[in-house]
mmCIF file of C-alpha atoms in Angstrom:
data_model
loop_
_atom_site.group_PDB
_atom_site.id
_atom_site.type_symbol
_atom_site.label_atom_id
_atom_site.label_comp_id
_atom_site.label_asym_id
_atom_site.label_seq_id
_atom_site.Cartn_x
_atom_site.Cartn_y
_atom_site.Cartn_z
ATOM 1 C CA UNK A 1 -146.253 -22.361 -83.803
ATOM 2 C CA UNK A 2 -143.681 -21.691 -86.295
ATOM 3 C CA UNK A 3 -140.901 -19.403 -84.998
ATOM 4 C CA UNK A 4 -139.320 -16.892 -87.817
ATOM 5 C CA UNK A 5 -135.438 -17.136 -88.053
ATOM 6 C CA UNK A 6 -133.723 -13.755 -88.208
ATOM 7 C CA UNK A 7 -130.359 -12.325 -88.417
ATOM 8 C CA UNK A 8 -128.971 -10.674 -85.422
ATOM 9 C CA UNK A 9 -125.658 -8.457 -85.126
ATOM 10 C CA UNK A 10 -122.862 -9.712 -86.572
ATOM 11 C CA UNK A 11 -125.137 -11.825 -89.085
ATOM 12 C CA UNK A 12 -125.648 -14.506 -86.454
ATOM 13 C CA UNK A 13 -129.166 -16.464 -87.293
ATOM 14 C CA UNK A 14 -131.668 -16.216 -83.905
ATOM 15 C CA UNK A 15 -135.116 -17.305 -83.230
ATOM 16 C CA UNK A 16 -137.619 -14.447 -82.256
ATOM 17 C CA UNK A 17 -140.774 -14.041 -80.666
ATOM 18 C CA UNK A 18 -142.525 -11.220 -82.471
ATOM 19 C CA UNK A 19 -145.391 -9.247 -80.449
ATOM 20 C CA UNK A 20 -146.883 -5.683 -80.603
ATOM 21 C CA UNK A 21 -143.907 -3.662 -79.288
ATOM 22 C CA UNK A 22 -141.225 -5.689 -81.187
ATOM 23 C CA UNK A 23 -139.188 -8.411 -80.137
ATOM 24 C CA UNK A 24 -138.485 -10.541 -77.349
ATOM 25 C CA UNK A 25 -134.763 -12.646 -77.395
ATOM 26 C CA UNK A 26 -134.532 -15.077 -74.748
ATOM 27 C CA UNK A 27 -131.066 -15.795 -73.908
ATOM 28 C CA UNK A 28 -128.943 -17.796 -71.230
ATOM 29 C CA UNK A 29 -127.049 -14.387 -70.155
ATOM 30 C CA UNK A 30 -123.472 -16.428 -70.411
ATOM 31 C CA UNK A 31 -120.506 -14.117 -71.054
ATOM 32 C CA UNK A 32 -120.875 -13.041 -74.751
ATOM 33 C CA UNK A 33 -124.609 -12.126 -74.401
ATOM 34 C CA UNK A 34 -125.197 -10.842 -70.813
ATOM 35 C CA UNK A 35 -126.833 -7.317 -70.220
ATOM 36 C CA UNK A 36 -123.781 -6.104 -68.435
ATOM 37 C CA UNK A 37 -121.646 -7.078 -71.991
ATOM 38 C CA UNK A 38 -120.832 -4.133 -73.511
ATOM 39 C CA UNK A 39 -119.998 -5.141 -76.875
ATOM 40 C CA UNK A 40 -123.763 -6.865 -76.795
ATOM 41 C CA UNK A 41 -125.646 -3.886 -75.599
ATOM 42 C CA UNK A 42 -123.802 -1.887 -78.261
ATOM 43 C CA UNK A 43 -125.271 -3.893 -80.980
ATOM 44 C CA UNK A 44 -128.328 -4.834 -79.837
ATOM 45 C CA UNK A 45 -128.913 -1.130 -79.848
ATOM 46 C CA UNK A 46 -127.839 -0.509 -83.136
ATOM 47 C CA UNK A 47 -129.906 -3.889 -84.451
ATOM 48 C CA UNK A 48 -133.096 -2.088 -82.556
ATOM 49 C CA UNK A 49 -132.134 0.967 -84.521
ATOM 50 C CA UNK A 50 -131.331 -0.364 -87.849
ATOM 51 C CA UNK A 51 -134.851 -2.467 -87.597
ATOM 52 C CA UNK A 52 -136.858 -0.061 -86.119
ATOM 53 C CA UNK A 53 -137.996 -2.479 -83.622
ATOM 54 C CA UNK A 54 -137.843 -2.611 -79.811
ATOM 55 C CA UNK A 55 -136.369 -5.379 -78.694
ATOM 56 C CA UNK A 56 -136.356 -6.533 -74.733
ATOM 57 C CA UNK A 57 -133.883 -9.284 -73.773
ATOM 58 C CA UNK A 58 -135.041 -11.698 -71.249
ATOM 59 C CA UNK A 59 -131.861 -13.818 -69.803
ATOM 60 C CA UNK A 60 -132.370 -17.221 -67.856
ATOM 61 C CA UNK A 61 -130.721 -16.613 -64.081
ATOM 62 C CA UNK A 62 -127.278 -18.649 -63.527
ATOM 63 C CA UNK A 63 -127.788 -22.297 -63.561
ATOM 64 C CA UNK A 64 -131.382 -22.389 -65.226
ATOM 65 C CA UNK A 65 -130.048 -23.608 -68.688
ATOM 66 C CA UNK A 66 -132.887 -26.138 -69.071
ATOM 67 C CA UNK A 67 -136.067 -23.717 -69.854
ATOM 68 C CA UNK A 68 -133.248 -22.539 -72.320
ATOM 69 C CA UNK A 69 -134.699 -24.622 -75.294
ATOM 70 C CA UNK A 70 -131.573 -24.066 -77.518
ATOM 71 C CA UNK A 71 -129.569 -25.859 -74.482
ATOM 72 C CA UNK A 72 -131.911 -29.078 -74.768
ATOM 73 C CA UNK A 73 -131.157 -28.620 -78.912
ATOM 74 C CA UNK A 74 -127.451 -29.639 -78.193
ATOM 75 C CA UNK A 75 -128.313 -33.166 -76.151
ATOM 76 C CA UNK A 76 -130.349 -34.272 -79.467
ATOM 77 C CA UNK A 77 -127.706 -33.019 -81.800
ATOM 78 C CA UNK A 78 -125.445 -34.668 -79.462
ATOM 79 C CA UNK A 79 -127.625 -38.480 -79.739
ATOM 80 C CA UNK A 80 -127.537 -37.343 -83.560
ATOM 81 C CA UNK A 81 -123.657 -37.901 -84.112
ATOM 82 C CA UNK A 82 -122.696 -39.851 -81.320
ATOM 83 C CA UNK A 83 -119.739 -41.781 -82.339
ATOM 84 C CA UNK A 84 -119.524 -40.243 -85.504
ATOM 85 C CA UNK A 85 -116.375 -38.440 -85.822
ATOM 86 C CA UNK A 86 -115.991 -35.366 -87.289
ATOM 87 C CA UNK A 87 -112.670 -34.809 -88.925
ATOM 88 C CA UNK A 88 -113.403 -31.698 -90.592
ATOM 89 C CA UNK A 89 -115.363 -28.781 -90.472
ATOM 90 C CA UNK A 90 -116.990 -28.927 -92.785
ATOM 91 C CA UNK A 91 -118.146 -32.426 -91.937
ATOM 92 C CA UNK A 92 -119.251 -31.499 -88.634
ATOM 93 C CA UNK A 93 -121.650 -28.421 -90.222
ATOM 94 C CA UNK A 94 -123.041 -30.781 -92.820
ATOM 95 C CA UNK A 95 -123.963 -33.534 -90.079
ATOM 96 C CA UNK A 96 -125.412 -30.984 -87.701
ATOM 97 C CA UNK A 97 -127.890 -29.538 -90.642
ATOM 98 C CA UNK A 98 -129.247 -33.379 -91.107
ATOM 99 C CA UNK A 99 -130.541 -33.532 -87.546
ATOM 100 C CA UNK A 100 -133.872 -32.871 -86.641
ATOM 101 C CA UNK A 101 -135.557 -31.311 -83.026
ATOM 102 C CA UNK A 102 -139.557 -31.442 -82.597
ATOM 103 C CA UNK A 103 -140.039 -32.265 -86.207
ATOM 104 C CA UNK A 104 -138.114 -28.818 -87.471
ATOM 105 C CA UNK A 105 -134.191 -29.035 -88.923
ATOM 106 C CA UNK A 106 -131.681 -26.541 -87.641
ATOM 107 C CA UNK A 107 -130.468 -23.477 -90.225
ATOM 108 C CA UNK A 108 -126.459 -24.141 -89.628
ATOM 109 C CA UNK A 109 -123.944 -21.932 -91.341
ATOM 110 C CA UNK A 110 -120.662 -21.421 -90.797
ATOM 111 C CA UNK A 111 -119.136 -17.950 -88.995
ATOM 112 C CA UNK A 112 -115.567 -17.821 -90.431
ATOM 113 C CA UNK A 113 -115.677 -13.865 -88.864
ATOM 114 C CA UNK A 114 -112.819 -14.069 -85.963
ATOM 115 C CA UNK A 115 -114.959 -13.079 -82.688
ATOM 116 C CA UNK A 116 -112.354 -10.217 -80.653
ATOM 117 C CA UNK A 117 -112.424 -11.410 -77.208
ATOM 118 C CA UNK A 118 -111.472 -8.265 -74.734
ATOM 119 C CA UNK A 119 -113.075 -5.918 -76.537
ATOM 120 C CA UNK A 120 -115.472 -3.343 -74.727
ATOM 121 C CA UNK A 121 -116.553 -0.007 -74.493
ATOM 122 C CA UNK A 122 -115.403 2.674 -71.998
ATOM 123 C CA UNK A 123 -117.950 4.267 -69.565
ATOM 124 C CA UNK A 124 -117.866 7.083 -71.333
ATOM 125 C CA UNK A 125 -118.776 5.451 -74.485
ATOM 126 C CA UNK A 126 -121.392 3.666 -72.694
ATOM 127 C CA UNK A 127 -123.074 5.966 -71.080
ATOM 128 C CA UNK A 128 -125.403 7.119 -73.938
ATOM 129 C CA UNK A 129 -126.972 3.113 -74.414
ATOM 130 C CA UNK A 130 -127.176 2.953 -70.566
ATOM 131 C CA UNK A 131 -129.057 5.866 -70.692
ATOM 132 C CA UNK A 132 -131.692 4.802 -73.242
ATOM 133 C CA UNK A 133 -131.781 1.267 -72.223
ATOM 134 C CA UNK A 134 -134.544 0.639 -69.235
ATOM 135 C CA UNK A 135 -133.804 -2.494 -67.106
ATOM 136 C CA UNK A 136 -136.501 -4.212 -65.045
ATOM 137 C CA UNK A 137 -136.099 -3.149 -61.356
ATOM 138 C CA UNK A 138 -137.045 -6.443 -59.702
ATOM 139 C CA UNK A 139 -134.352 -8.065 -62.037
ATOM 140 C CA UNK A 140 -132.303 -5.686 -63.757
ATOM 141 C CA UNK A 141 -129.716 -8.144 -65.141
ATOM 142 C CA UNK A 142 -131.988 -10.454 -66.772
ATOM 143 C CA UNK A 143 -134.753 -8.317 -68.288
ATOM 144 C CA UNK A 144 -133.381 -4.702 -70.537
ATOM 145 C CA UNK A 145 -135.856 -3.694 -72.767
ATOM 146 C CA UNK A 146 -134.181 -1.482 -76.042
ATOM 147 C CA UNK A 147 -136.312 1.018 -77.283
ATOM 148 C CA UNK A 148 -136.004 1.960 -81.075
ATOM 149 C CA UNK A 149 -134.177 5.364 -82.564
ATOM 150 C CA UNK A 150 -135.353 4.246 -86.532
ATOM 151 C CA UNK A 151 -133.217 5.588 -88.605
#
């Protein structure tokens, strides 16, 4: 099965899962991409919005990296350069593009936008995506399903 490559918030490239209701991200819930993340909520919203598609975030539970398959992607691109040495950006961008994992070569681009770390949004501010967010009950960190406001 061939797995579209999108653009998510921010212009970062992402693999999705398409099905009737709209998207599905799986995601390893670290710090820049957990439910509880602010920032990440905020534009996951808006990208629902600006797409018109629902998207629901499934996160992997601490320590269960390895169903993650973009976490088993970094021990072959890993193998790939090992002992070359990459001296430059722009070296290390080009090598990564030449690898290959399960027959299919990675889309790599370079993010030169600076990523604010600290940034988040108030409770107030939050409040209306908390609102229109709906989070599993069973497992309310790890599955938030975003329904869509089309604009």
């Amino acid at each position: 099965m061939k797995v579209p490559v999108g653009k998510g918030p921010a212009g970062h490239p992402y693999r999705v899962l398409r099905d009737r209701e709209g998207q599905t991200h799986r995601s390893d819930n670290g710090p820049n991409s957990a439910s509880g993340r602010t920032q990440f909520i905020r534009r996951m919203t808006e990208f629902s919005d600006a797409t018109g598609l629902q998207i629901r975030l499934v996160c992997y539970p601490p320590y269960h990296s390895k169903y993650n398959p973009i976490e088993r992607c970094w021990g072959i691109l890993e193998e790939h350069w090992n002992g070359e040495i990459s001296d430059s950006v722009e070296k290390a961008v080009n090598w990564a593009g030449t690898m290959t994992w399960k027959g299919i070569k990675p889309v790599v681009h370079l993010l030169e936008k600076i990523y604010e770390k600290g940034v988040s949004l108030t409770k107030k501010e939050m409040k209306p995506y908390e609102n229109r967010i709906s989070r599993l009950n069973i497992l309310p960190k790890w599955d938030v399903t975003i329904p869509s406001f089309y604009r």
